[in-house]
Structures are given as structure tokens and as C-alpha cells.
Coordinates of C-alpha atoms in Angstrom, one line a residue:
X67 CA 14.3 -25.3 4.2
X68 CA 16.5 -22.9 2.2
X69 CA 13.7 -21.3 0.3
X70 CA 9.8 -21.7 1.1
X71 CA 6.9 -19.5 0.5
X72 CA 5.3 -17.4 3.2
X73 CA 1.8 -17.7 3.7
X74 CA 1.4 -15.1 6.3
X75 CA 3.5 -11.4 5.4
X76 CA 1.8 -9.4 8.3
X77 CA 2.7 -6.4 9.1
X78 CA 2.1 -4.8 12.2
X79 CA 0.3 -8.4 14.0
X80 CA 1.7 -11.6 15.8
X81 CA 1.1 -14.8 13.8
X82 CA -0.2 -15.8 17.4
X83 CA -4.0 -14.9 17.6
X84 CA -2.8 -14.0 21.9
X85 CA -0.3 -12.2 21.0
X86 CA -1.5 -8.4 19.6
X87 CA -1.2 -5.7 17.6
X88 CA 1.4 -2.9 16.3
X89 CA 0.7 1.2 17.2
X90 CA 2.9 3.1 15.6
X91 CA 3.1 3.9 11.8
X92 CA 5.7 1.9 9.1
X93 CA 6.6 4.6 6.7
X94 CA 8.5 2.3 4.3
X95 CA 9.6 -1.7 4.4
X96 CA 12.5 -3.3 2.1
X97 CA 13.3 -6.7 1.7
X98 CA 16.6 -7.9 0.3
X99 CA 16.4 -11.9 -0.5
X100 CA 19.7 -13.3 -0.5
X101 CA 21.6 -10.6 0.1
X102 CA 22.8 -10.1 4.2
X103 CA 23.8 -6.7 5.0
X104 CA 27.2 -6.2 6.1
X105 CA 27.4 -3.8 8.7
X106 CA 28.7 -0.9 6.8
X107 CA 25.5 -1.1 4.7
X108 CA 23.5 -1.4 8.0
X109 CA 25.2 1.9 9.1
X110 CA 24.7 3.6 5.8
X111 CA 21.1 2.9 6.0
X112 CA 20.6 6.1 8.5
X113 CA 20.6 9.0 6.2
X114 CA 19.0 11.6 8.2
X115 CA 21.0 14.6 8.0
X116 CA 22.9 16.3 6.4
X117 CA 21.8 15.2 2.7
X118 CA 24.5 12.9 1.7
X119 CA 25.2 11.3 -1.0
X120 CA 22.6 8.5 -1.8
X121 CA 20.0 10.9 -1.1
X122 CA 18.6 14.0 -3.3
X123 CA 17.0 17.2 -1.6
X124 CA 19.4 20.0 -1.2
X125 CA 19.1 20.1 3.1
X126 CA 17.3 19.0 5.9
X127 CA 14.3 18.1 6.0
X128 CA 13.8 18.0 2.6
X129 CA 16.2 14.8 2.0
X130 CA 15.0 11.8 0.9
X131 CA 16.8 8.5 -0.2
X132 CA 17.3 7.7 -4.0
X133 CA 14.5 5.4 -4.7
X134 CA 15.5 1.7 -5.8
X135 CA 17.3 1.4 -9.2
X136 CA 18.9 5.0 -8.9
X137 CA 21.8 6.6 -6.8
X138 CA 23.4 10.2 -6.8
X139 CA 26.9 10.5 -6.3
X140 CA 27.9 14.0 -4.1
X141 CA 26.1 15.0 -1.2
X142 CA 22.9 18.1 -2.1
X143 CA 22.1 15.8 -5.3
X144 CA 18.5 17.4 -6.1
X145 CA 18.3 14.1 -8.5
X146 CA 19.1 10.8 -8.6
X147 CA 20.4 8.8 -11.7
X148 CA 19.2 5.7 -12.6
X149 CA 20.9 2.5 -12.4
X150 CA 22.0 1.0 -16.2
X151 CA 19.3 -0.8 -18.0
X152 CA 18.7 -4.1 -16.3
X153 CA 20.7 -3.2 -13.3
X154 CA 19.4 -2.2 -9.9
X155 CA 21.0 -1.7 -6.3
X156 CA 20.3 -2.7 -2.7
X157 CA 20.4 0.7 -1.0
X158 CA 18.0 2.8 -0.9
X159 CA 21.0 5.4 0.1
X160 CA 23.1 4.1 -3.4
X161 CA 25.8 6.7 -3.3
X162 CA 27.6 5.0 -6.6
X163 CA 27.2 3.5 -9.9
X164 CA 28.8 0.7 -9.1
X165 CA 26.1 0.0 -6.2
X166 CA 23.7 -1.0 -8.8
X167 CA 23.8 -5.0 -9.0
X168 CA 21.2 -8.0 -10.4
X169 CA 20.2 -8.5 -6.3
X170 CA 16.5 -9.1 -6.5
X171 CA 14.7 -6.2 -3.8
X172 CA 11.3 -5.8 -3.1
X173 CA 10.1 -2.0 -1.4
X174 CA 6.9 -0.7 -1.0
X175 CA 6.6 2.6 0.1
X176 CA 3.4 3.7 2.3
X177 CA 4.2 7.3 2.7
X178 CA 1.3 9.3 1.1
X179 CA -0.4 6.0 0.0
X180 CA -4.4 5.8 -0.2
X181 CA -7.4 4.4 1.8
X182 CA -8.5 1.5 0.0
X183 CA -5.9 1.2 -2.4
X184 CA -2.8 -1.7 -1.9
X185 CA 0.7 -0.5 -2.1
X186 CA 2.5 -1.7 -5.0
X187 CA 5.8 -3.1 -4.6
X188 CA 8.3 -0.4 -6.4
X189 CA 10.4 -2.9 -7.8
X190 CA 10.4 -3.0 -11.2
X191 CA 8.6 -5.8 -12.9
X192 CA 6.9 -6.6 -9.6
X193 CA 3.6 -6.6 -9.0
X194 CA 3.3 -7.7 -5.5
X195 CA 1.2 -5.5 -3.4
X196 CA 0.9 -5.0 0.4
X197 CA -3.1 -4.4 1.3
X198 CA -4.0 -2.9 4.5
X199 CA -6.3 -5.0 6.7
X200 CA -9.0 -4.1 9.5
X201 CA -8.5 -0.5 10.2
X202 CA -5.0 0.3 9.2
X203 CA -4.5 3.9 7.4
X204 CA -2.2 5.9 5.1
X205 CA -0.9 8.9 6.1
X206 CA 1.8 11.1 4.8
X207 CA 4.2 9.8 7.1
X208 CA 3.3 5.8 6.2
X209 CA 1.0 3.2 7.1
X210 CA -1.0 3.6 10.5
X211 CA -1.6 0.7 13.0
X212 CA -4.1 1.2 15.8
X213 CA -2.3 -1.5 17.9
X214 CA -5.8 -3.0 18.2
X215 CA -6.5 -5.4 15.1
X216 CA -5.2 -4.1 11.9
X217 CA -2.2 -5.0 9.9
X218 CA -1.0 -5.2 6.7
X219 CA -1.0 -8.1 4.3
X220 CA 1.7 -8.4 1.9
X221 CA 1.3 -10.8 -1.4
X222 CA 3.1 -14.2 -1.2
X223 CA 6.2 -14.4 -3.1
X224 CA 9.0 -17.4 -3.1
X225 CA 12.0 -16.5 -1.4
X226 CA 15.3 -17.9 0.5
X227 CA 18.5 -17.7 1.7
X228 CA 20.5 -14.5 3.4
X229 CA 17.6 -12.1 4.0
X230 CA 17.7 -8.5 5.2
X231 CA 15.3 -6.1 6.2
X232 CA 14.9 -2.1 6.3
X233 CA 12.2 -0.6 8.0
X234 CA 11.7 2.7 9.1
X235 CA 9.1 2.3 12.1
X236 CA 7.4 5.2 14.8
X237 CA 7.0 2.8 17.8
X238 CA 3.8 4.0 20.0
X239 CA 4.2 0.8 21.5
X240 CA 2.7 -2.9 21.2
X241 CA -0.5 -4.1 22.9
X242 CA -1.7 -0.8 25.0

């Protein structure tokens, strides 16, 4: 089908009960629903260093990307601005006003997060949360998977169509 609704958003487990675990850490996950990258967008999703425009910090390693529904416009941005009302982008590097768009995005961010408490999807309006499972921790650098049992659950949602995904993943390696 072009659209159905997931029953199992696992993060960091096989849907296969033989198949194991994730160790490593997930600092943050993105989904865009119909929206398929080009490969220009794919490329500007690597925003280490230098701070360029898109992100805010004035040098390595203080950058970070402009959350969703903001962008900044020159590279050593120590802000970003926020999207018109009712707009949002589908970068988290949006270098341009003219980035922002209607695209739905969902993000949830699991740097810093807490023991015990879901991660709330950033989007705004959104309410869908991604709850850690069987052992999996936050840290300051994201979510932390033991590559034993633990995962992450993320809240069903209906979705379809061209999908893309950004994920910025420490591998540790998969089934020890």
C-alpha cells in the first residue's frame, strides 16, 4: 500500500526475534514523509565543520544544525531564524528562507534526553514520542543501546509515499 500505519517503530532491534540488537548510540533520528531527498540535500546533511550556513555556533565543535522550523543564512550564525508562521523546512542544515515549506517532518532529538522520560517529537503540533525500552539510556551524545535487548519504541503515526531518513548513528557494532 501507499500509506499504512507502522505497528512496530524500533529503534535499535530486528523485527525478527533471531535477529539482535544495536550497540552504538543514535544521537538524533528525522523522518521526512513524502518528501525523497535529492542527492544535494543528502550531501548537505554532513555539516561537521567549518560552521556553515544552516548551522549556528561560531566554530568547531561548538556547531550545531538549526533545529526544524528555523535556518540561518551565512556561515558563524550564533542564531537561527525561524521559519514564517505556518511554515517549516526539511533540513535540519536550512541555510535559506526559502527552504522553509508545508513538508510534514517528524525529529526527535535524544542528545541530553532523560532516564525514564520519552523523547518528544520536536515537530511542532506533534506529540509523538519515542520511549526507550529494556535498558536503553540517554546520554549527552544520544540514546544508548547495549546491543543486547533494548531499543526504542517510537509512537505509531500514519504515513506514506517518498520517505527519507536522517540519522546520525555511533556504530559499536550489531550482535557482539
Amino acid at each position: 500500500p501507499n500509506v499504512l500505519t507502522r505497528t512496530q517503530h524500533w529503534l535499535g532491534r530486528s523485527a525478527w526475534y533471531d535477529h539482535g540488537y544495536f550497540h552504538g548510540t543514535i544521537a538524533k533520528l528525522k523522518v521526512w514523509h513524502n518528501k525523497e531527498l535529492t542527492e544535494s540535500e543528502v550531501m548537505a546533511l554532513d555539516n561537521a565543520i567549518p560552521c556553515v550556513a544552516g548551522t549556528f555556533g561560531s566554530f568547531y565543535p561548538d556547531c550545531a544544525p538549526c533545529p526544524v522550523g528555523t535556518y540561518s543564512e551565512s556561515s558563524g550564525s550564533v542564531v537561527c531564524t525561524s521559519c514564517p508562521s505556518g511554515k517549516t523546512h526539511f533540513l535540519s542544515t536550512s541555510s535559506l528562507a526559502s527552504d522553509c515549506s508545508h513538508d510534514s517532518v517528524h525529529s526527535w532529538n535524544f542528545m541530553g534526553c532523560s532516564d525514564g522520560v520519552p523523547v518528544v517529537d520536536e515537530t511542532e503540533g506533534s506529540d509523538l514520542k519515542a520511549t526507550a525500552r529494556n535498558g536503553a539510556t540517554c546520554s549527552t551524545e544520544g540514546m544508548v543501546f547495549d546491543g543486547v535487548n533494548d531499543w526504542v519504541d517510537l509512537d505509531d503515526w500514519l504515513w506514506g509515499g517518498a520517505t527519507s531518513f536522517e540519522v546520525y548513528v555511533r556504530y559499536n557494532g550489531f550482535n557482539d
